[in-house]
PDB file of C-alpha atoms in Angstrom:
ATOM      1  CA  MET A   6     -24.545  20.548  19.895  1.00 74.00           C
ATOM      2  CA  SER A   7     -25.745  19.403  23.264  1.00 73.00           C
ATOM      3  CA  PRO A   8     -25.245  15.688  24.012  1.00 74.00           C
ATOM      4  CA  GLU A   9     -28.950  15.157  23.380  1.00 78.00           C
ATOM      5  CA  GLN A  10     -28.851  16.942  20.021  1.00 81.00           C
ATOM      6  CA  LEU A  11     -25.763  15.023  18.975  1.00 82.00           C
ATOM      7  CA  THR A  12     -27.347  11.688  19.850  1.00 79.00           C
ATOM      8  CA  LYS A  13     -30.441  12.608  17.833  1.00 80.00           C
ATOM      9  CA  VAL A  14     -28.399  13.588  14.778  1.00 84.00           C
ATOM     10  CA  GLN A  15     -26.283  10.428  14.965  1.00 84.00           C
ATOM     11  CA  SER A  16     -29.397   8.240  15.121  1.00 80.00           C
ATOM     12  CA  THR A  17     -31.123   9.963  12.193  1.00 82.00           C
ATOM     13  CA  ILE A  18     -31.384   7.692   9.164  1.00 79.00           C
ATOM     14  CA  ILE A  19     -30.918   9.380   5.780  1.00 81.00           C
ATOM     15  CA  PRO A  20     -33.851   8.232   3.616  1.00 78.00           C
ATOM     16  CA  ASP A  21     -33.300   6.661   0.221  1.00 78.00           C
ATOM     17  CA  GLY A  22     -34.389   9.000  -2.560  1.00 72.00           C
ATOM     18  CA  GLY A  23     -36.197  12.295  -2.141  1.00 73.00           C
ATOM     19  CA  PRO A  24     -34.499  15.553  -1.146  1.00 77.00           C
ATOM     20  CA  ALA A  25     -31.583  13.701   0.435  1.00 79.00           C
ATOM     21  CA  SER A  26     -30.569  12.307  -2.952  1.00 80.00           C
ATOM     22  CA  LEU A  27     -30.786  15.758  -4.534  1.00 74.00           C
ATOM     23  CA  PHE A  28     -28.383  17.004  -1.876  1.00 81.00           C
ATOM     24  CA  LEU A  29     -25.976  14.051  -1.605  1.00 88.00           C
ATOM     25  CA  GLY A  30     -26.302  12.619  -5.107  1.00 89.00           C
ATOM     26  CA  ARG A  31     -28.208   9.695  -6.522  1.00 91.00           C
ATOM     27  CA  LEU A  32     -27.053   6.115  -6.774  1.00 94.00           C
ATOM     28  CA  LYS A  33     -25.477   5.485 -10.177  1.00 96.00           C
ATOM     29  CA  PRO A  34     -27.825   3.547 -12.492  1.00 97.00           C
ATOM     30  CA  GLY A  35     -26.764  -0.049 -12.961  1.00 98.00           C
ATOM     31  CA  VAL A  36     -25.414  -0.416  -9.415  1.00 98.00           C
ATOM     32  CA  ALA A  37     -27.256  -2.358  -6.724  1.00 97.00           C
ATOM     33  CA  VAL A  38     -26.835  -1.582  -3.036  1.00 97.00           C
ATOM     34  CA  ARG A  39     -27.724  -3.815  -0.132  1.00 97.00           C
ATOM     35  CA  THR A  40     -27.243  -3.601   3.612  1.00 96.00           C
ATOM     36  CA  SER A  41     -25.612  -6.255   5.748  1.00 97.00           C
ATOM     37  CA  MET A  42     -23.897  -6.773   9.092  1.00 97.00           C
ATOM     38  CA  PHE A  43     -20.548  -8.181  10.122  1.00 97.00           C
ATOM     39  CA  SER A  44     -18.963  -9.175  13.417  1.00 96.00           C
ATOM     40  CA  ALA A  45     -16.282  -6.699  14.509  1.00 96.00           C
ATOM     41  CA  ARG A  46     -14.199  -7.324  17.623  1.00 95.00           C
ATOM     42  CA  HIS A  47     -16.711  -5.496  19.819  1.00 94.00           C
ATOM     43  CA  GLY A  48     -19.945  -6.660  18.151  1.00 95.00           C
ATOM     44  CA  GLU A  49     -22.089  -6.291  15.040  1.00 97.00           C
ATOM     45  CA  LEU A  50     -21.655  -3.353  12.645  1.00 97.00           C
ATOM     46  CA  PRO A  51     -23.715  -2.332   9.575  1.00 97.00           C
ATOM     47  CA  LEU A  52     -22.353  -2.384   6.016  1.00 98.00           C
ATOM     48  CA  ARG A  53     -23.535  -1.057   2.671  1.00 98.00           C
ATOM     49  CA  ILE A  54     -22.376  -3.174  -0.256  1.00 98.00           C
ATOM     50  CA  TYR A  55     -22.424  -1.812  -3.825  1.00 98.00           C
ATOM     51  CA  THR A  56     -22.224  -4.195  -6.777  1.00 98.00           C
ATOM     52  CA  PRO A  57     -22.617  -3.657 -10.536  1.00 98.00           C
ATOM     53  CA  GLU A  58     -25.818  -5.266 -11.774  1.00 98.00           C
ATOM     54  CA  VAL A  59     -24.086  -6.586 -14.887  1.00 96.00           C
ATOM     55  CA  TRP A  60     -22.808 -10.123 -14.439  1.00 94.00           C
ATOM     56  CA  SER A  61     -19.031 -10.519 -14.498  1.00 95.00           C
ATOM     57  CA  ARG A  62     -17.156 -13.549 -15.760  1.00 94.00           C
ATOM     58  CA  THR A  63     -14.238 -12.835 -13.402  1.00 97.00           C
ATOM     59  CA  PRO A  64     -14.036 -11.634  -9.775  1.00 98.00           C
ATOM     60  CA  ARG A  65     -14.012  -7.872  -9.326  1.00 98.00           C
ATOM     61  CA  PRO A  66     -11.679  -5.675  -7.248  1.00 98.00           C
ATOM     62  CA  VAL A  67     -12.918  -4.911  -3.723  1.00 98.00           C
ATOM     63  CA  VAL A  68     -12.802  -1.329  -2.411  1.00 98.00           C
ATOM     64  CA  VAL A  69     -13.505  -0.685   1.280  1.00 98.00           C
ATOM     65  CA  ASN A  70     -14.872   2.790   1.993  1.00 98.00           C
ATOM     66  CA  PHE A  71     -14.876   4.862   5.195  1.00 98.00           C
ATOM     67  CA  HIS A  72     -17.213   7.874   5.409  1.00 98.00           C
ATOM     68  CA  GLY A  73     -16.325  11.320   6.719  1.00 97.00           C
ATOM     69  CA  GLY A  74     -17.912  13.397   9.468  1.00 95.00           C
ATOM     70  CA  GLY A  75     -15.144  14.249  11.902  1.00 96.00           C
ATOM     71  CA  PHE A  76     -15.399  10.813  13.576  1.00 97.00           C
ATOM     72  CA  VAL A  77     -18.622  12.185  15.110  1.00 96.00           C
ATOM     73  CA  LEU A  78     -21.190  12.573  12.320  1.00 94.00           C
ATOM     74  CA  GLY A  79     -22.118  10.849   9.083  1.00 93.00           C
ATOM     75  CA  SER A  80     -22.937   7.371   7.874  1.00 95.00           C
ATOM     76  CA  ALA A  81     -22.196   5.020   5.016  1.00 96.00           C
ATOM     77  CA  ARG A  82     -25.436   6.162   3.346  1.00 95.00           C
ATOM     78  CA  GLN A  83     -23.972   9.613   2.632  1.00 95.00           C
ATOM     79  CA  CYS A  84     -21.418   8.016   0.284  1.00 97.00           C
ATOM     80  CA  ASP A  85     -23.958   6.364  -2.030  1.00 97.00           C
ATOM     81  CA  TRP A  86     -23.036   8.567  -4.993  1.00 97.00           C
ATOM     82  CA  SER A  87     -19.253   8.199  -4.745  1.00 98.00           C
ATOM     83  CA  CYS A  88     -19.346   4.505  -3.852  1.00 98.00           C
ATOM     84  CA  SER A  89     -21.714   3.711  -6.707  1.00 98.00           C
ATOM     85  CA  ILE A  90     -19.492   5.667  -9.117  1.00 98.00           C
ATOM     86  CA  VAL A  91     -16.551   3.471  -8.120  1.00 98.00           C
ATOM     87  CA  ALA A  92     -18.628   0.284  -8.262  1.00 98.00           C
ATOM     88  CA  GLY A  93     -20.081   1.080 -11.682  1.00 98.00           C
ATOM     89  CA  GLU A  94     -17.148   2.718 -13.452  1.00 98.00           C
ATOM     90  CA  LEU A  95     -14.299   0.694 -11.952  1.00 98.00           C
ATOM     91  CA  ASP A  96     -16.429  -2.478 -12.117  1.00 98.00           C
ATOM     92  CA  ALA A  97     -15.763  -3.220  -8.467  1.00 98.00           C
ATOM     93  CA  VAL A  98     -17.460  -4.361  -5.301  1.00 98.00           C
ATOM     94  CA  VAL A  99     -17.511  -1.523  -2.760  1.00 98.00           C
ATOM     95  CA  VAL A 100     -18.008  -2.205   0.945  1.00 98.00           C
ATOM     96  CA  SER A 101     -18.775   0.808   3.147  1.00 98.00           C
ATOM     97  CA  VAL A 102     -18.859   0.511   6.932  1.00 98.00           C
ATOM     98  CA  ASP A 103     -20.823   2.352   9.606  1.00 97.00           C
ATOM     99  CA  TYR A 104     -18.094   2.485  12.232  1.00 98.00           C
ATOM    100  CA  ARG A 105     -18.857   3.594  15.805  1.00 97.00           C
ATOM    101  CA  LEU A 106     -18.959   7.347  16.344  1.00 96.00           C
ATOM    102  CA  ALA A 107     -17.545   9.617  19.044  1.00 95.00           C
ATOM    103  CA  PRO A 108     -18.047  10.854  21.703  1.00 94.00           C
ATOM    104  CA  ALA A 109     -19.803   7.677  22.839  1.00 93.00           C
ATOM    105  CA  HIS A 110     -17.036   5.683  21.162  1.00 95.00           C
ATOM    106  CA  ARG A 111     -13.748   7.561  21.224  1.00 96.00           C
ATOM    107  CA  PHE A 112     -10.341   6.771  19.713  1.00 98.00           C
ATOM    108  CA  PRO A 113      -9.370   4.071  18.793  1.00 98.00           C
ATOM    109  CA  ALA A 114     -12.905   2.663  18.290  1.00 98.00           C
ATOM    110  CA  ALA A 115     -13.217   3.932  14.703  1.00 98.00           C
ATOM    111  CA  VAL A 116      -9.771   2.578  13.804  1.00 98.00           C
ATOM    112  CA  GLU A 117     -10.606  -0.857  15.201  1.00 98.00           C
ATOM    113  CA  ASP A 118     -13.958  -0.974  13.408  1.00 98.00           C
ATOM    114  CA  CYS A 119     -12.515   0.078  10.060  1.00 98.00           C
ATOM    115  CA  TYR A 120      -9.631  -2.358  10.210  1.00 98.00           C
ATOM    116  CA  ASP A 121     -12.039  -5.146  11.187  1.00 98.00           C
ATOM    117  CA  ALA A 122     -14.287  -4.179   8.258  1.00 98.00           C
ATOM    118  CA  PHE A 123     -11.317  -4.338   5.910  1.00 98.00           C
ATOM    119  CA  LEU A 124     -10.358  -7.794   7.208  1.00 98.00           C
ATOM    120  CA  TRP A 125     -13.953  -8.963   6.836  1.00 98.00           C
ATOM    121  CA  ALA A 126     -14.168  -7.678   3.259  1.00 98.00           C
ATOM    122  CA  ALA A 127     -10.868  -9.331   2.350  1.00 98.00           C
ATOM    123  CA  GLY A 128     -11.920 -12.608   3.967  1.00 98.00           C
ATOM    124  CA  HIS A 129     -15.331 -12.595   2.267  1.00 98.00           C
ATOM    125  CA  ALA A 130     -14.238 -11.184  -1.085  1.00 98.00           C
ATOM    126  CA  ALA A 131     -15.059 -14.378  -2.967  1.00 97.00           C
ATOM    127  CA  ASP A 132     -18.555 -14.484  -1.432  1.00 97.00           C
ATOM    128  CA  LEU A 133     -19.106 -10.928  -2.669  1.00 98.00           C
ATOM    129  CA  GLY A 134     -17.963 -11.725  -6.198  1.00 98.00           C
ATOM    130  CA  GLY A 135     -14.653 -10.018  -5.484  1.00 98.00           C
ATOM    131  CA  ASP A 136     -10.977 -10.807  -5.882  1.00 98.00           C
ATOM    132  CA  PRO A 137      -9.085 -11.008  -2.551  1.00 98.00           C
ATOM    133  CA  ALA A 138      -5.858 -10.274  -4.445  1.00 98.00           C
ATOM    134  CA  ARG A 139      -7.135  -6.872  -5.602  1.00 98.00           C
ATOM    135  CA  LEU A 140      -8.030  -4.809  -2.547  1.00 98.00           C
ATOM    136  CA  ALA A 141      -8.220  -1.047  -2.059  1.00 98.00           C
ATOM    137  CA  VAL A 142      -9.346   1.413   0.607  1.00 99.00           C
ATOM    138  CA  MET A 143     -11.008   4.790   0.195  1.00 98.00           C
ATOM    139  CA  GLY A 144     -12.205   7.542   2.503  1.00 98.00           C
ATOM    140  CA  ASP A 145     -12.989  11.240   2.743  1.00 98.00           C
ATOM    141  CA  SER A 146     -12.022  13.607   5.576  1.00 98.00           C
ATOM    142  CA  ALA A 147     -12.092  11.520   8.775  1.00 98.00           C
ATOM    143  CA  GLY A 148     -12.595   8.538   6.477  1.00 98.00           C
ATOM    144  CA  GLY A 149      -9.428   9.525   4.616  1.00 98.00           C
ATOM    145  CA  ASN A 150      -7.594   9.397   7.929  1.00 98.00           C
ATOM    146  CA  LEU A 151      -9.003   5.931   8.574  1.00 98.00           C
ATOM    147  CA  ALA A 152      -8.083   4.709   5.077  1.00 98.00           C
ATOM    148  CA  ALA A 153      -4.499   5.896   5.585  1.00 98.00           C
ATOM    149  CA  VAL A 154      -4.332   4.267   9.020  1.00 98.00           C
ATOM    150  CA  VAL A 155      -5.790   0.964   7.776  1.00 98.00           C
ATOM    151  CA  SER A 156      -3.147   0.921   5.031  1.00 98.00           C
ATOM    152  CA  ILE A 157      -0.393   1.222   7.633  1.00 98.00           C
ATOM    153  CA  LEU A 158      -1.987  -1.365   9.925  1.00 98.00           C
ATOM    154  CA  ALA A 159      -2.357  -3.883   7.097  1.00 98.00           C
ATOM    155  CA  ARG A 160       1.362  -3.548   6.386  1.00 98.00           C
ATOM    156  CA  ASP A 161       2.466  -3.707  10.025  1.00 98.00           C
ATOM    157  CA  GLU A 162       0.189  -6.587  11.013  1.00 97.00           C
ATOM    158  CA  ALA A 163       0.899  -8.633   7.885  1.00 96.00           C
ATOM    159  CA  GLY A 164      -2.718  -8.259   6.832  1.00 96.00           C
ATOM    160  CA  PRO A 165      -4.100  -8.694   3.337  1.00 98.00           C
ATOM    161  CA  ALA A 166      -2.189  -6.644   0.780  1.00 98.00           C
ATOM    162  CA  ILE A 167      -3.756  -3.339  -0.231  1.00 98.00           C
ATOM    163  CA  ALA A 168      -3.053  -2.234  -3.794  1.00 98.00           C
ATOM    164  CA  HIS A 169      -4.420   1.319  -3.605  1.00 98.00           C
ATOM    165  CA  GLN A 170      -5.519   3.976  -1.120  1.00 99.00           C
ATOM    166  CA  THR A 171      -7.774   6.904  -2.050  1.00 98.00           C
ATOM    167  CA  LEU A 172      -7.490   9.739   0.471  1.00 99.00           C
ATOM    168  CA  ILE A 173      -9.985  12.555  -0.153  1.00 98.00           C
ATOM    169  CA  TYR A 174      -9.116  15.725   1.839  1.00 98.00           C
ATOM    170  CA  PRO A 175      -7.822  13.455   4.619  1.00 98.00           C
ATOM    171  CA  VAL A 176      -7.092  14.298   8.236  1.00 98.00           C
ATOM    172  CA  THR A 177      -3.393  13.421   8.478  1.00 98.00           C
ATOM    173  CA  ASP A 178      -2.061  15.453  11.415  1.00 98.00           C
ATOM    174  CA  MET A 179      -3.800  15.870  14.782  1.00 97.00           C
ATOM    175  CA  THR A 180      -0.869  17.612  16.438  1.00 97.00           C
ATOM    176  CA  ASP A 181      -0.733  21.377  16.993  1.00 95.00           C
ATOM    177  CA  ALA A 182       1.593  21.633  13.993  1.00 95.00           C
ATOM    178  CA  VAL A 183      -1.408  21.790  11.661  1.00 94.00           C
ATOM    179  CA  GLN A 184      -2.276  25.200  13.122  1.00 93.00           C
ATOM    180  CA  GLN A 185       0.844  26.614  11.446  1.00 95.00           C
ATOM    181  CA  ASP A 186      -0.262  25.537   7.983  1.00 95.00           C
ATOM    182  CA  ARG A 187      -1.068  28.404   5.648  1.00 95.00           C
ATOM    183  CA  SER A 188      -4.346  26.759   4.652  1.00 95.00           C
ATOM    184  CA  TYR A 189      -5.367  26.507   8.312  1.00 93.00           C
ATOM    185  CA  VAL A 190      -4.574  30.159   8.975  1.00 93.00           C
ATOM    186  CA  GLU A 191      -6.302  31.414   5.816  1.00 91.00           C
ATOM    187  CA  ASN A 192      -9.462  29.326   6.236  1.00 87.00           C
ATOM    188  CA  VAL A 193     -10.356  30.103   9.834  1.00 80.00           C
ATOM    189  CA  ARG A 194     -14.019  30.271   8.838  1.00 79.00           C
ATOM    190  CA  GLY A 195     -13.757  27.692   6.126  1.00 76.00           C
ATOM    191  CA  ILE A 196     -16.786  26.763   4.036  1.00 79.00           C
ATOM    192  CA  VAL A 197     -18.214  23.460   5.337  1.00 84.00           C
ATOM    193  CA  LEU A 198     -15.295  22.986   7.788  1.00 91.00           C
ATOM    194  CA  SER A 199     -13.932  25.735  10.042  1.00 89.00           C
ATOM    195  CA  ASN A 200     -11.090  25.671  12.534  1.00 90.00           C
ATOM    196  CA  ALA A 201     -13.660  25.753  15.341  1.00 89.00           C
ATOM    197  CA  ASP A 202     -15.385  22.692  13.854  1.00 90.00           C
ATOM    198  CA  MET A 203     -12.066  20.857  13.809  1.00 93.00           C
ATOM    199  CA  GLU A 204     -11.481  21.624  17.481  1.00 93.00           C
ATOM    200  CA  VAL A 205     -14.925  20.326  18.434  1.00 92.00           C
ATOM    201  CA  PHE A 206     -14.499  17.120  16.433  1.00 93.00           C
ATOM    202  CA  HIS A 207     -11.033  16.622  17.936  1.00 95.00           C
ATOM    203  CA  GLY A 208     -12.385  17.080  21.452  1.00 94.00           C
ATOM    204  CA  HIS A 209     -15.098  14.492  20.895  1.00 93.00           C
ATOM    205  CA  TYR A 210     -12.823  11.881  19.320  1.00 96.00           C
ATOM    206  CA  VAL A 211      -9.413  12.122  20.986  1.00 97.00           C
ATOM    207  CA  THR A 212      -9.010  11.099  24.610  1.00 93.00           C
ATOM    208  CA  GLU A 213      -6.943  13.278  26.945  1.00 93.00           C
ATOM    209  CA  ASP A 214      -4.273  10.619  27.430  1.00 95.00           C
ATOM    210  CA  ALA A 215      -3.840   9.899  23.699  1.00 97.00           C
ATOM    211  CA  ASP A 216      -0.531  10.724  22.035  1.00 97.00           C
ATOM    212  CA  PRO A 217      -1.330  13.022  19.075  1.00 97.00           C
ATOM    213  CA  THR A 218       1.708  11.677  17.232  1.00 98.00           C
ATOM    214  CA  ASP A 219       0.295   8.126  17.340  1.00 98.00           C
ATOM    215  CA  PHE A 220       0.036   7.169  13.660  1.00 98.00           C
ATOM    216  CA  ARG A 221      -3.510   5.921  14.298  1.00 98.00           C
ATOM    217  CA  LEU A 222      -4.400   9.570  14.908  1.00 98.00           C
ATOM    218  CA  SER A 223      -1.772  11.307  12.784  1.00 98.00           C
ATOM    219  CA  PRO A 224      -0.520   9.060   9.984  1.00 98.00           C
ATOM    220  CA  LEU A 225       1.805  11.906   8.938  1.00 98.00           C
ATOM    221  CA  HIS A 226       3.833  11.157  12.067  1.00 98.00           C
ATOM    222  CA  ALA A 227       4.224   7.422  11.455  1.00 98.00           C
ATOM    223  CA  GLU A 228       7.852   6.357  11.963  1.00 97.00           C
ATOM    224  CA  ASP A 229       7.848   4.409   8.698  1.00 98.00           C
ATOM    225  CA  LEU A 230       5.757   5.288   5.647  1.00 98.00           C
ATOM    226  CA  SER A 231       7.528   2.980   3.230  1.00 98.00           C
ATOM    227  CA  ARG A 232       5.978  -0.023   1.465  1.00 98.00           C
ATOM    228  CA  LEU A 233       2.463   1.433   1.457  1.00 98.00           C
ATOM    229  CA  PRO A 234      -0.163   1.164  -1.289  1.00 98.00           C
ATOM    230  CA  ALA A 235      -0.141   3.473  -4.276  1.00 98.00           C
ATOM    231  CA  ALA A 236      -2.044   6.598  -3.231  1.00 98.00           C
ATOM    232  CA  LEU A 237      -4.299   9.228  -4.716  1.00 98.00           C
ATOM    233  CA  VAL A 238      -4.609  12.267  -2.449  1.00 98.00           C
ATOM    234  CA  VAL A 239      -7.412  14.690  -3.322  1.00 98.00           C
ATOM    235  CA  VAL A 240      -7.181  18.114  -1.659  1.00 98.00           C
ATOM    236  CA  ALA A 241      -9.292  21.274  -1.752  1.00 97.00           C
ATOM    237  CA  GLY A 242      -7.839  24.778  -1.909  1.00 96.00           C
ATOM    238  CA  LEU A 243     -10.427  26.373   0.412  1.00 96.00           C
ATOM    239  CA  ASP A 244      -9.936  23.754   3.120  1.00 96.00           C
ATOM    240  CA  PRO A 245      -8.025  24.122   6.408  1.00 96.00           C
ATOM    241  CA  LEU A 246      -6.760  20.569   5.805  1.00 97.00           C
ATOM    242  CA  HIS A 247      -5.280  21.329   2.364  1.00 97.00           C
ATOM    243  CA  ASP A 248      -1.655  21.735   3.410  1.00 98.00           C
ATOM    244  CA  SER A 249      -1.543  18.770   5.772  1.00 98.00           C
ATOM    245  CA  GLY A 250      -2.963  16.601   2.984  1.00 98.00           C
ATOM    246  CA  VAL A 251      -0.239  17.772   0.619  1.00 98.00           C
ATOM    247  CA  ARG A 252       2.406  17.202   3.306  1.00 98.00           C
ATOM    248  CA  TYR A 253       1.205  13.622   3.741  1.00 98.00           C
ATOM    249  CA  ALA A 254       1.373  13.027   0.004  1.00 98.00           C
ATOM    250  CA  GLN A 255       4.930  14.377  -0.012  1.00 98.00           C
ATOM    251  CA  ALA A 256       5.873  12.172   2.950  1.00 98.00           C
ATOM    252  CA  LEU A 257       4.498   9.118   1.133  1.00 98.00           C
ATOM    253  CA  ALA A 258       6.480  10.022  -1.971  1.00 98.00           C
ATOM    254  CA  ASP A 259       9.642  10.663   0.058  1.00 98.00           C
ATOM    255  CA  ALA A 260       9.259   7.162   1.522  1.00 98.00           C
ATOM    256  CA  GLY A 261       9.297   5.674  -1.959  1.00 98.00           C
ATOM    257  CA  ASN A 262       5.588   5.177  -2.586  1.00 98.00           C
ATOM    258  CA  GLN A 263       3.685   5.933  -5.779  1.00 98.00           C
ATOM    259  CA  VAL A 264       1.569   9.044  -5.123  1.00 98.00           C
ATOM    260  CA  ARG A 265      -0.616  11.346  -7.178  1.00 98.00           C
ATOM    261  CA  VAL A 266      -2.138  14.600  -5.901  1.00 98.00           C
ATOM    262  CA  GLU A 267      -5.294  16.122  -7.377  1.00 98.00           C
ATOM    263  CA  ASP A 268      -5.615  19.707  -6.102  1.00 98.00           C
ATOM    264  CA  PHE A 269      -8.983  21.423  -6.597  1.00 98.00           C
ATOM    265  CA  HIS A 270      -7.931  24.979  -5.820  1.00 96.00           C
ATOM    266  CA  GLN A 271     -11.376  26.596  -5.766  1.00 95.00           C
ATOM    267  CA  MET A 272     -13.201  23.878  -3.845  1.00 96.00           C
ATOM    268  CA  PRO A 273     -14.022  23.741  -0.103  1.00 96.00           C
ATOM    269  CA  HIS A 274     -13.714  20.786   2.234  1.00 96.00           C
ATOM    270  CA  GLY A 275     -16.371  18.159   1.561  1.00 96.00           C
ATOM    271  CA  PHE A 276     -16.998  19.138  -2.058  1.00 97.00           C
ATOM    272  CA  VAL A 277     -17.149  15.551  -3.326  1.00 97.00           C
ATOM    273  CA  SER A 278     -20.150  14.910  -1.078  1.00 96.00           C
ATOM    274  CA  PHE A 279     -22.314  17.456  -2.925  1.00 94.00           C
ATOM    275  CA  PRO A 280     -22.106  16.427  -6.586  1.00 95.00           C
ATOM    276  CA  TYR A 281     -25.006  18.551  -7.837  1.00 93.00           C
ATOM    277  CA  PHE A 282     -23.704  21.705  -6.167  1.00 93.00           C
ATOM    278  CA  SER A 283     -19.980  21.295  -6.771  1.00 95.00           C
ATOM    279  CA  LYS A 284     -18.364  21.483 -10.192  1.00 96.00           C
ATOM    280  CA  GLY A 285     -15.307  19.673  -8.824  1.00 97.00           C
ATOM    281  CA  ALA A 286     -17.084  16.540  -7.592  1.00 98.00           C
ATOM    282  CA  ARG A 287     -17.348  14.716 -10.918  1.00 98.00           C
ATOM    283  CA  PRO A 288     -13.748  15.468 -12.034  1.00 98.00           C
ATOM    284  CA  ALA A 289     -12.518  14.336  -8.614  1.00 98.00           C
ATOM    285  CA  MET A 290     -14.300  11.002  -8.935  1.00 98.00           C
ATOM    286  CA  ASP A 291     -12.998  10.614 -12.495  1.00 98.00           C
ATOM    287  CA  ALA A 292      -9.484  10.960 -11.047  1.00 98.00           C
ATOM    288  CA  VAL A 293     -10.295   8.484  -8.272  1.00 98.00           C
ATOM    289  CA  VAL A 294     -11.538   5.814 -10.664  1.00 98.00           C
ATOM    290  CA  ALA A 295      -8.618   6.333 -13.066  1.00 98.00           C
ATOM    291  CA  SER A 296      -6.066   5.958 -10.266  1.00 98.00           C
ATOM    292  CA  GLN A 297      -7.800   2.898  -8.840  1.00 98.00           C
ATOM    293  CA  ARG A 298      -7.990   1.303 -12.276  1.00 98.00           C
ATOM    294  CA  GLU A 299      -4.262   1.780 -12.819  1.00 98.00           C
ATOM    295  CA  ALA A 300      -3.490  -0.014  -9.542  1.00 98.00           C
ATOM    296  CA  LEU A 301      -6.157  -2.726  -9.644  1.00 98.00           C
ATOM    297  CA  TYR A 302      -6.236  -3.824 -13.293  1.00 97.00           C
TER     298      TYR A 302
END
């Protein structure tokens, strides 16, 4: 896209209901969603907050969600279906953040925004009807990268404890090593995400002077992956990122963490985002909720 086209796409608001909901999935009945703002370190950022409509006698777990889109595209609105599934079926409060997008806001802007959103959600859990002692993070694609990075930052900066991380076809390795992965080689023209797409996203997000082994870009290359939250890693067989996602899961397990991998062999990248077109979307979310429930209840 030209800079002008990219700016237009980034500023487009996905309408509630209508054809967009047929494509991205409808909000789960019994879950209310509202928009809000919070003060990040650089300024105000939008949030979408999902809460079960049924009253709860006790505080609920709080799950902080980060949307995908290559750090360049997307918004919290596109996750309405998956976030409302977690809110309704886990009986949780879900907070989803619209972090700043590249290329106007390059690395580490998204990392800073997502960590600030996590801190805000933890600090305001009680106000949201949530339990600050039961926190989780979740993200898909670029959002999976950000969820993994936030988990490491929370440990390293003595932040609020995270009990679970859901990483859905996450970006875990931004070094050239990913180009040697079998899944990368065999999915050059991948459905939804191609190798060329990945290069464009990378060019928009990563600055020339950034170290690709920085864990905030490539959590797979973190020096220490021990003492991290229990993890569910969802991968797709027809995805260039499949192998690097599996390698990250193995690295987490090797470091002594509790890890489960759900491998949807016949699915492409992004399949969870299209629940009415993808037979793997619902089983993937069933696995997500089951893993979160085990860690948070």
